[in-house]
mmCIF file of C-alpha atoms and ligand atoms in Angstrom:
data_model
loop_
_atom_site.group_PDB
_atom_site.id
_atom_site.type_symbol
_atom_site.label_atom_id
_atom_site.label_comp_id
_atom_site.label_asym_id
_atom_site.label_seq_id
_atom_site.Cartn_x
_atom_site.Cartn_y
_atom_site.Cartn_z
ATOM 1 C CA MET A 55 100.452 122.144 102.606
ATOM 2 C CA LEU A 56 99.038 121.204 99.194
ATOM 3 C CA ALA A 57 95.487 121.056 100.555
ATOM 4 C CA THR A 58 95.946 124.614 101.843
ATOM 5 C CA GLN A 59 97.728 126.028 98.772
ATOM 6 C CA VAL A 60 95.679 124.393 96.021
ATOM 7 C CA ARG A 61 92.040 124.029 96.962
ATOM 8 C CA ARG A 62 90.745 123.340 93.484
ATOM 9 C CA PRO A 63 88.064 120.641 93.654
ATOM 10 C CA GLU A 64 89.129 119.123 90.329
ATOM 11 C CA TRP A 65 92.331 117.867 92.003
ATOM 12 C CA ALA A 66 90.928 114.754 93.685
ATOM 13 C CA PHE A 67 93.802 112.221 93.796
ATOM 14 C CA MET A 68 97.445 112.247 94.877
ATOM 15 C CA ASN A 69 98.883 108.960 93.659
ATOM 16 C CA TYR A 70 101.159 107.819 90.827
ATOM 17 C CA GLY A 71 98.452 105.863 89.006
ATOM 18 C CA TYR A 72 98.250 102.451 87.371
ATOM 19 C CA ALA A 73 98.061 101.737 83.621
ATOM 20 C CA PRO A 74 96.678 98.267 82.811
ATOM 21 C CA ALA A 75 99.185 95.622 81.729
ATOM 22 C CA ASP A 76 98.828 94.088 78.230
ATOM 23 C CA GLY A 77 95.636 92.068 78.076
ATOM 24 C CA GLU A 78 94.078 93.706 81.156
ATOM 25 C CA PRO A 79 90.740 95.235 80.133
ATOM 26 C CA PRO A 80 90.414 99.035 80.476
ATOM 27 C CA LEU A 81 88.071 100.333 83.183
ATOM 28 C CA ALA A 82 84.625 101.435 82.059
ATOM 29 C CA LEU A 83 84.316 105.009 83.355
ATOM 30 C CA ASP A 84 81.853 107.871 83.155
ATOM 31 C CA PRO A 85 83.242 110.774 81.065
ATOM 32 C CA ALA A 86 83.524 112.912 84.234
ATOM 33 C CA ASP A 87 85.972 110.381 85.740
ATOM 34 C CA GLU A 88 88.241 110.209 82.647
ATOM 35 C CA PRO A 89 90.806 112.779 83.916
ATOM 36 C CA ASP A 90 91.374 110.516 86.958
ATOM 37 C CA ARG A 91 91.484 107.222 85.022
ATOM 38 C CA LEU A 92 95.038 106.292 86.081
ATOM 39 C CA SER A 93 94.540 107.146 89.772
ATOM 40 C CA ILE A 94 91.222 105.294 89.822
ATOM 41 C CA GLY A 95 93.038 102.410 88.118
ATOM 42 C CA LEU A 96 95.426 102.227 91.083
ATOM 43 C CA TYR A 97 92.489 102.009 93.501
ATOM 44 C CA GLU A 98 90.877 99.265 91.435
ATOM 45 C CA ARG A 99 94.140 97.314 91.209
ATOM 46 C CA THR A 100 94.592 97.646 94.982
ATOM 47 C CA LEU A 101 91.048 96.451 95.657
ATOM 48 C CA ALA A 102 91.631 93.588 93.170
ATOM 49 C CA GLY A 103 87.969 92.675 92.909
ATOM 50 C CA ALA A 104 87.230 92.719 96.683
ATOM 51 C CA ASP A 105 83.461 92.836 97.204
ATOM 52 C CA LEU A 106 82.600 96.025 99.101
ATOM 53 C CA THR A 107 78.828 95.987 98.555
ATOM 54 C CA GLY A 108 77.026 96.678 101.844
ATOM 55 C CA ARG A 109 80.314 96.639 103.790
ATOM 56 C CA ASP A 110 81.883 99.176 106.139
ATOM 57 C CA VAL A 111 85.053 100.482 104.472
ATOM 58 C CA LEU A 112 87.854 102.604 105.921
ATOM 59 C CA GLU A 113 90.433 104.347 103.748
ATOM 60 C CA VAL A 114 93.529 105.361 105.744
ATOM 61 C CA GLY A 115 95.380 108.289 104.155
ATOM 62 C CA SER A 116 92.462 109.477 102.025
ATOM 63 C CA GLY A 117 94.226 112.663 100.850
ATOM 64 C CA ARG A 118 91.934 114.913 98.799
ATOM 65 C CA GLY A 119 89.154 112.357 99.027
ATOM 66 C CA GLY A 120 88.814 111.273 95.389
ATOM 67 C CA GLY A 121 89.542 107.606 96.144
ATOM 68 C CA ALA A 122 87.082 107.309 99.041
ATOM 69 C CA GLN A 123 84.433 109.030 96.940
ATOM 70 C CA TRP A 124 85.101 106.678 94.019
ATOM 71 C CA VAL A 125 84.744 103.673 96.338
ATOM 72 C CA ALA A 126 81.506 105.021 97.836
ATOM 73 C CA ARG A 127 80.027 105.740 94.391
ATOM 74 C CA ARG A 128 81.180 102.713 92.443
ATOM 75 C CA HIS A 129 81.278 99.926 95.012
ATOM 76 C CA ARG A 130 78.194 100.803 97.092
ATOM 77 C CA PRO A 131 79.506 100.013 100.563
ATOM 78 C CA ARG A 132 77.162 100.676 103.505
ATOM 79 C CA ARG A 133 79.594 103.231 104.928
ATOM 80 C CA THR A 134 82.904 104.689 103.736
ATOM 81 C CA VAL A 135 85.222 106.623 106.043
ATOM 82 C CA GLY A 136 88.275 108.505 104.785
ATOM 83 C CA LEU A 137 90.865 109.100 107.509
ATOM 84 C CA ASP A 138 93.753 111.517 107.039
ATOM 85 C CA PHE A 139 96.391 113.135 109.254
ATOM 86 C CA SER A 140 95.970 116.475 107.487
ATOM 87 C CA ALA A 141 93.094 118.571 108.855
ATOM 88 C CA ALA A 142 93.223 120.698 105.679
ATOM 89 C CA ALA A 143 92.861 117.611 103.446
ATOM 90 C CA VAL A 144 89.958 116.338 105.570
ATOM 91 C CA ALA A 145 88.196 119.724 105.373
ATOM 92 C CA LEU A 146 88.746 119.891 101.597
ATOM 93 C CA SER A 147 87.427 116.343 101.159
ATOM 94 C CA ALA A 148 84.351 116.978 103.316
ATOM 95 C CA ARG A 149 83.558 120.061 101.227
ATOM 96 C CA HIS A 150 84.008 118.578 97.754
ATOM 97 C CA ARG A 151 83.549 114.805 97.927
ATOM 98 C CA ARG A 152 79.975 113.799 98.508
ATOM 99 C CA ALA A 153 78.431 110.325 98.195
ATOM 100 C CA PRO A 154 75.941 108.221 100.167
ATOM 101 C CA GLY A 155 77.452 106.988 103.458
ATOM 102 C CA LEU A 156 80.746 108.860 102.942
ATOM 103 C CA ASP A 157 82.490 110.730 105.797
ATOM 104 C CA PHE A 158 85.957 112.134 106.385
ATOM 105 C CA VAL A 159 87.707 112.098 109.749
ATOM 106 C CA ARG A 160 90.997 113.598 110.925
ATOM 107 C CA GLY A 161 93.295 111.106 112.624
ATOM 108 C CA ASP A 162 96.559 109.204 112.717
ATOM 109 C CA ALA A 163 97.071 105.848 111.005
ATOM 110 C CA GLU A 164 99.076 104.765 114.061
ATOM 111 C CA ALA A 165 96.309 105.615 116.584
ATOM 112 C CA MET A 166 93.000 105.431 114.752
ATOM 113 C CA PRO A 167 89.943 107.061 116.329
ATOM 114 C CA PHE A 168 87.705 103.988 115.877
ATOM 115 C CA PRO A 169 86.531 101.161 118.148
ATOM 116 C CA ASP A 170 87.852 97.630 117.740
ATOM 117 C CA ALA A 171 86.306 95.540 114.946
ATOM 118 C CA SER A 172 84.491 98.421 113.247
ATOM 119 C CA PHE A 173 85.313 97.851 109.544
ATOM 120 C CA ASP A 174 85.057 94.990 107.047
ATOM 121 C CA VAL A 175 87.659 96.433 104.670
ATOM 122 C CA VAL A 176 90.624 98.753 105.257
ATOM 123 C CA LEU A 177 92.147 100.367 102.163
ATOM 124 C CA ASN A 178 95.520 102.135 102.130
ATOM 125 C CA VAL A 179 96.856 103.674 98.907
ATOM 126 C CA GLU A 180 100.287 105.313 98.671
ATOM 127 C CA SER A 181 100.282 106.593 102.231
ATOM 128 C CA SER A 182 102.143 104.145 104.508
ATOM 129 C CA HIS A 183 105.607 105.381 103.372
ATOM 130 C CA CYS A 184 104.793 108.519 105.438
ATOM 131 C CA TYR A 185 104.223 106.669 108.720
ATOM 132 C CA GLY A 186 106.630 106.598 111.639
ATOM 133 C CA SER A 187 105.970 102.916 112.321
ATOM 134 C CA VAL A 188 104.451 100.424 109.898
ATOM 135 C CA PRO A 189 104.142 97.793 112.692
ATOM 136 C CA ALA A 190 102.118 100.321 114.771
ATOM 137 C CA PHE A 191 99.917 101.023 111.729
ATOM 138 C CA MET A 192 99.422 97.316 111.059
ATOM 139 C CA ALA A 193 98.456 96.696 114.695
ATOM 140 C CA GLU A 194 95.770 99.356 114.255
ATOM 141 C CA VAL A 195 94.580 97.815 110.971
ATOM 142 C CA ARG A 196 94.205 94.462 112.696
ATOM 143 C CA ARG A 197 92.411 96.059 115.667
ATOM 144 C CA VAL A 198 89.797 97.943 113.614
ATOM 145 C CA LEU A 199 89.146 95.072 111.157
ATOM 146 C CA ARG A 200 86.332 92.654 111.906
ATOM 147 C CA PRO A 201 87.093 88.913 111.912
ATOM 148 C CA GLY A 202 87.380 87.750 108.306
ATOM 149 C CA GLY A 203 87.946 91.355 107.163
ATOM 150 C CA THR A 204 90.271 92.429 104.354
ATOM 151 C CA PHE A 205 93.187 94.850 104.137
ATOM 152 C CA CYS A 206 94.035 96.172 100.652
ATOM 153 C CA TRP A 207 97.386 97.956 100.438
ATOM 154 C CA ALA A 208 99.470 99.745 97.790
ATOM 155 C CA ASP A 209 102.687 101.718 98.197
ATOM 156 C CA PHE A 210 106.260 102.118 97.008
ATOM 157 C CA ARG A 211 109.503 101.178 98.708
ATOM 158 C CA PRO A 212 113.229 101.079 97.872
ATOM 159 C CA ALA A 213 114.000 97.732 96.186
ATOM 160 C CA ASP A 214 115.976 96.487 99.199
ATOM 161 C CA ALA A 215 113.043 97.234 101.534
ATOM 162 C CA VAL A 216 110.491 95.097 99.658
ATOM 163 C CA GLY A 217 111.184 91.896 101.639
ATOM 164 C CA PRO A 218 111.224 93.612 105.074
ATOM 165 C CA THR A 219 108.019 95.497 104.194
ATOM 166 C CA LEU A 220 106.164 92.308 103.276
ATOM 167 C CA ASP A 221 107.510 90.760 106.515
ATOM 168 C CA ALA A 222 106.131 93.736 108.489
ATOM 169 C CA LEU A 223 102.708 93.290 106.859
ATOM 170 C CA ARG A 224 102.725 89.557 107.689
ATOM 171 C CA ALA A 225 103.895 90.144 111.264
ATOM 172 C CA SER A 226 100.546 91.838 112.000
ATOM 173 C CA GLY A 227 98.909 88.418 112.254
ATOM 174 C CA LEU A 228 96.845 89.038 109.104
ATOM 175 C CA SER A 229 97.527 86.511 106.347
ATOM 176 C CA LEU A 230 99.132 87.768 103.191
ATOM 177 C CA THR A 231 96.901 86.181 100.556
ATOM 178 C CA ALA A 232 98.206 88.031 97.486
ATOM 179 C CA HIS A 233 100.964 90.434 96.570
ATOM 180 C CA ASP A 234 102.385 91.767 93.342
ATOM 181 C CA ASP A 235 105.030 94.148 92.019
ATOM 182 C CA VAL A 236 103.256 96.600 89.698
ATOM 183 C CA THR A 237 106.208 98.944 89.061
ATOM 184 C CA PRO A 238 105.980 98.634 85.219
ATOM 185 C CA GLN A 239 102.296 99.595 85.262
ATOM 186 C CA VAL A 240 103.023 102.560 87.554
ATOM 187 C CA VAL A 241 105.890 103.726 85.308
ATOM 188 C CA ALA A 242 103.535 103.466 82.310
ATOM 189 C CA ALA A 243 100.986 105.590 84.196
ATOM 190 C CA LEU A 244 103.631 108.176 85.111
ATOM 191 C CA ARG A 245 104.657 108.464 81.446
ATOM 192 C CA ALA A 246 101.050 108.673 80.235
ATOM 193 C CA ASP A 247 100.144 111.415 82.748
ATOM 194 C CA ASP A 248 103.291 113.543 82.465
ATOM 195 C CA ALA A 249 102.039 116.184 80.008
ATOM 196 C CA ARG A 250 98.766 116.659 81.929
ATOM 197 C CA LYS A 251 100.667 117.077 85.214
ATOM 198 C CA ALA A 252 103.009 119.617 83.614
ATOM 199 C CA ARG A 253 100.012 121.675 82.448
ATOM 200 C CA LEU A 254 98.373 121.583 85.896
ATOM 201 C CA LEU A 255 101.629 122.435 87.649
ATOM 202 C CA ALA A 256 102.113 125.490 85.442
ATOM 203 C CA THR A 257 98.524 126.608 86.020
ATOM 204 C CA TRP A 258 98.127 125.918 89.730
ATOM 205 C CA LEU A 259 101.471 126.475 91.432
ATOM 206 C CA PRO A 260 104.049 129.279 91.491
ATOM 207 C CA ARG A 261 107.282 128.620 89.577
ATOM 208 C CA VAL A 262 109.293 128.424 92.798
ATOM 209 C CA ALA A 263 107.356 125.294 93.814
ATOM 210 C CA HIS A 264 107.881 123.462 90.498
ATOM 211 C CA PRO A 265 111.161 121.592 91.201
ATOM 212 C CA LEU A 266 109.820 120.136 94.468
ATOM 213 C CA MET A 267 106.491 119.258 92.869
ATOM 214 C CA ARG A 268 108.135 117.614 89.855
ATOM 215 C CA ARG A 269 109.925 115.286 92.267
ATOM 216 C CA PHE A 270 106.857 114.769 94.492
ATOM 217 C CA ALA A 271 104.769 113.899 91.437
ATOM 218 C CA ALA A 272 107.598 111.702 89.998
ATOM 219 C CA MET A 273 107.491 113.583 86.703
ATOM 220 C CA GLU A 274 109.759 112.449 83.876
ATOM 221 C CA GLY A 275 113.350 113.556 84.437
ATOM 222 C CA SER A 276 112.930 113.815 88.216
ATOM 223 C CA ARG A 277 114.855 111.626 90.642
ATOM 224 C CA GLY A 278 111.593 110.013 91.775
ATOM 225 C CA PHE A 279 110.713 108.975 88.213
ATOM 226 C CA GLU A 280 114.213 107.670 87.466
ATOM 227 C CA ALA A 281 114.130 105.517 90.627
ATOM 228 C CA PHE A 282 110.930 103.830 89.416
ATOM 229 C CA ALA A 283 112.115 103.540 85.802
ATOM 230 C CA THR A 284 115.397 101.876 86.812
ATOM 231 C CA GLY A 285 113.783 99.628 89.443
ATOM 232 C CA ARG A 286 115.528 101.213 92.443
ATOM 233 C CA THR A 287 112.052 101.974 93.799
ATOM 234 C CA ARG A 288 109.377 99.310 93.534
ATOM 235 C CA TYR A 289 105.603 99.735 93.653
ATOM 236 C CA LEU A 290 103.752 96.975 95.479
ATOM 237 C CA VAL A 291 100.152 95.906 96.012
ATOM 238 C CA ALA A 292 99.025 93.387 98.616
ATOM 239 C CA ARG A 293 95.919 91.870 100.113
ATOM 240 C CA LEU A 294 95.813 90.517 103.673
ATOM 241 C CA ASP A 295 92.944 88.795 105.447
ATOM 242 C CA ALA A 296 92.024 88.873 109.116
ATOM 243 C CA PRO A 297 91.443 85.500 110.763
ATOM 244 C CA PRO A 298 87.794 84.413 110.834
ATOM 245 C CA ALA A 299 85.900 84.555 114.148
HETATM 246 C C1 SAM B 339 100.261 110.588 98.579
HETATM 247 S S1 SAM B 339 98.819 110.930 99.508
HETATM 248 C C2 SAM B 339 97.699 109.678 98.942
HETATM 249 C C3 SAM B 339 96.268 110.078 99.115
HETATM 250 C C4 SAM B 339 95.218 109.148 98.519
HETATM 251 N N1 SAM B 339 95.318 107.829 99.069
HETATM 252 C C5 SAM B 339 95.312 109.098 97.014
HETATM 253 O O1 SAM B 339 95.777 108.083 96.474
HETATM 254 O O2 SAM B 339 94.923 110.069 96.365
HETATM 255 C C6 SAM B 339 99.241 110.353 101.170
HETATM 256 C C7 SAM B 339 98.242 110.788 102.231
HETATM 257 O O3 SAM B 339 98.586 110.132 103.463
HETATM 258 C C8 SAM B 339 98.319 111.026 104.518
HETATM 259 N N2 SAM B 339 99.050 110.622 105.734
HETATM 260 C C9 SAM B 339 100.393 110.716 105.973
HETATM 261 N N3 SAM B 339 100.678 110.275 107.215
HETATM 262 C C10 SAM B 339 99.497 109.892 107.778
HETATM 263 C C11 SAM B 339 99.143 109.343 109.044
HETATM 264 N N4 SAM B 339 100.063 109.077 109.971
HETATM 265 N N5 SAM B 339 97.855 109.078 109.275
HETATM 266 C C12 SAM B 339 96.897 109.315 108.327
HETATM 267 N N6 SAM B 339 97.174 109.830 107.112
HETATM 268 C C13 SAM B 339 98.457 110.111 106.829
HETATM 269 C C14 SAM B 339 98.786 112.369 103.966
HETATM 270 O O4 SAM B 339 98.230 113.456 104.703
HETATM 271 C C15 SAM B 339 98.298 112.297 102.533
HETATM 272 O O5 SAM B 339 96.999 112.849 102.409
#
């Protein structure tokens, strides 16, 4: 719906962002990327230093394509594919996000249109909460990953679903090599980006859509924001590795 209603190319990301914790160095960015610093920060935190150079990378749930384009530009993989359920988001991404080796494909995270063992890295940022079945998604991640490949994941869950979610990731047969709760850094990003979001909301969307969008974007004062700020919703990052050949 958002990809159809707001086609503006300058809206490239749809995630809550990540503000570095104390002592974490700030990202070095080109001036053109500054408006997306917090969303790019979430991608970098999710990748956690994974080496993508010369690799084949799949992003599942690529949204408006800003993250896949960032990865293709900054990390120099051989190929980057952004997969999304929304045909409108895929069309928007294909039109506005260009980089060497970057393509966008329409498809379902639970039935991916790729052969077995076709990617070295699968990236999934703030999308899996939308899926009907996380086990079905994880079976697909394992299927499309090459032996020794890496899955980098970030998403939010109710506090009482954190344990079961990590269990579901592990049950895929990939090994959970790192995981972290980054809720404070996400709350800091939400606070830092609130005024900018309010300006964009007022400019881009009709007033009738504002209450829903304030909640969707977890803006300060919304139920979504309060759930993060009080810890009822937690934001997690994890890395899992496929068994070697
Ligand atoms: C909150 S957006 C995040 C987009 C992007 N990762 C980012 O951070 O900017 C979630 C995306 O997941 C996509 N999505 C939801 N269900 C999906 C599914 N079953 N298969 C593929 N993509 C899906 C949505 O269409 C949406 O573009």
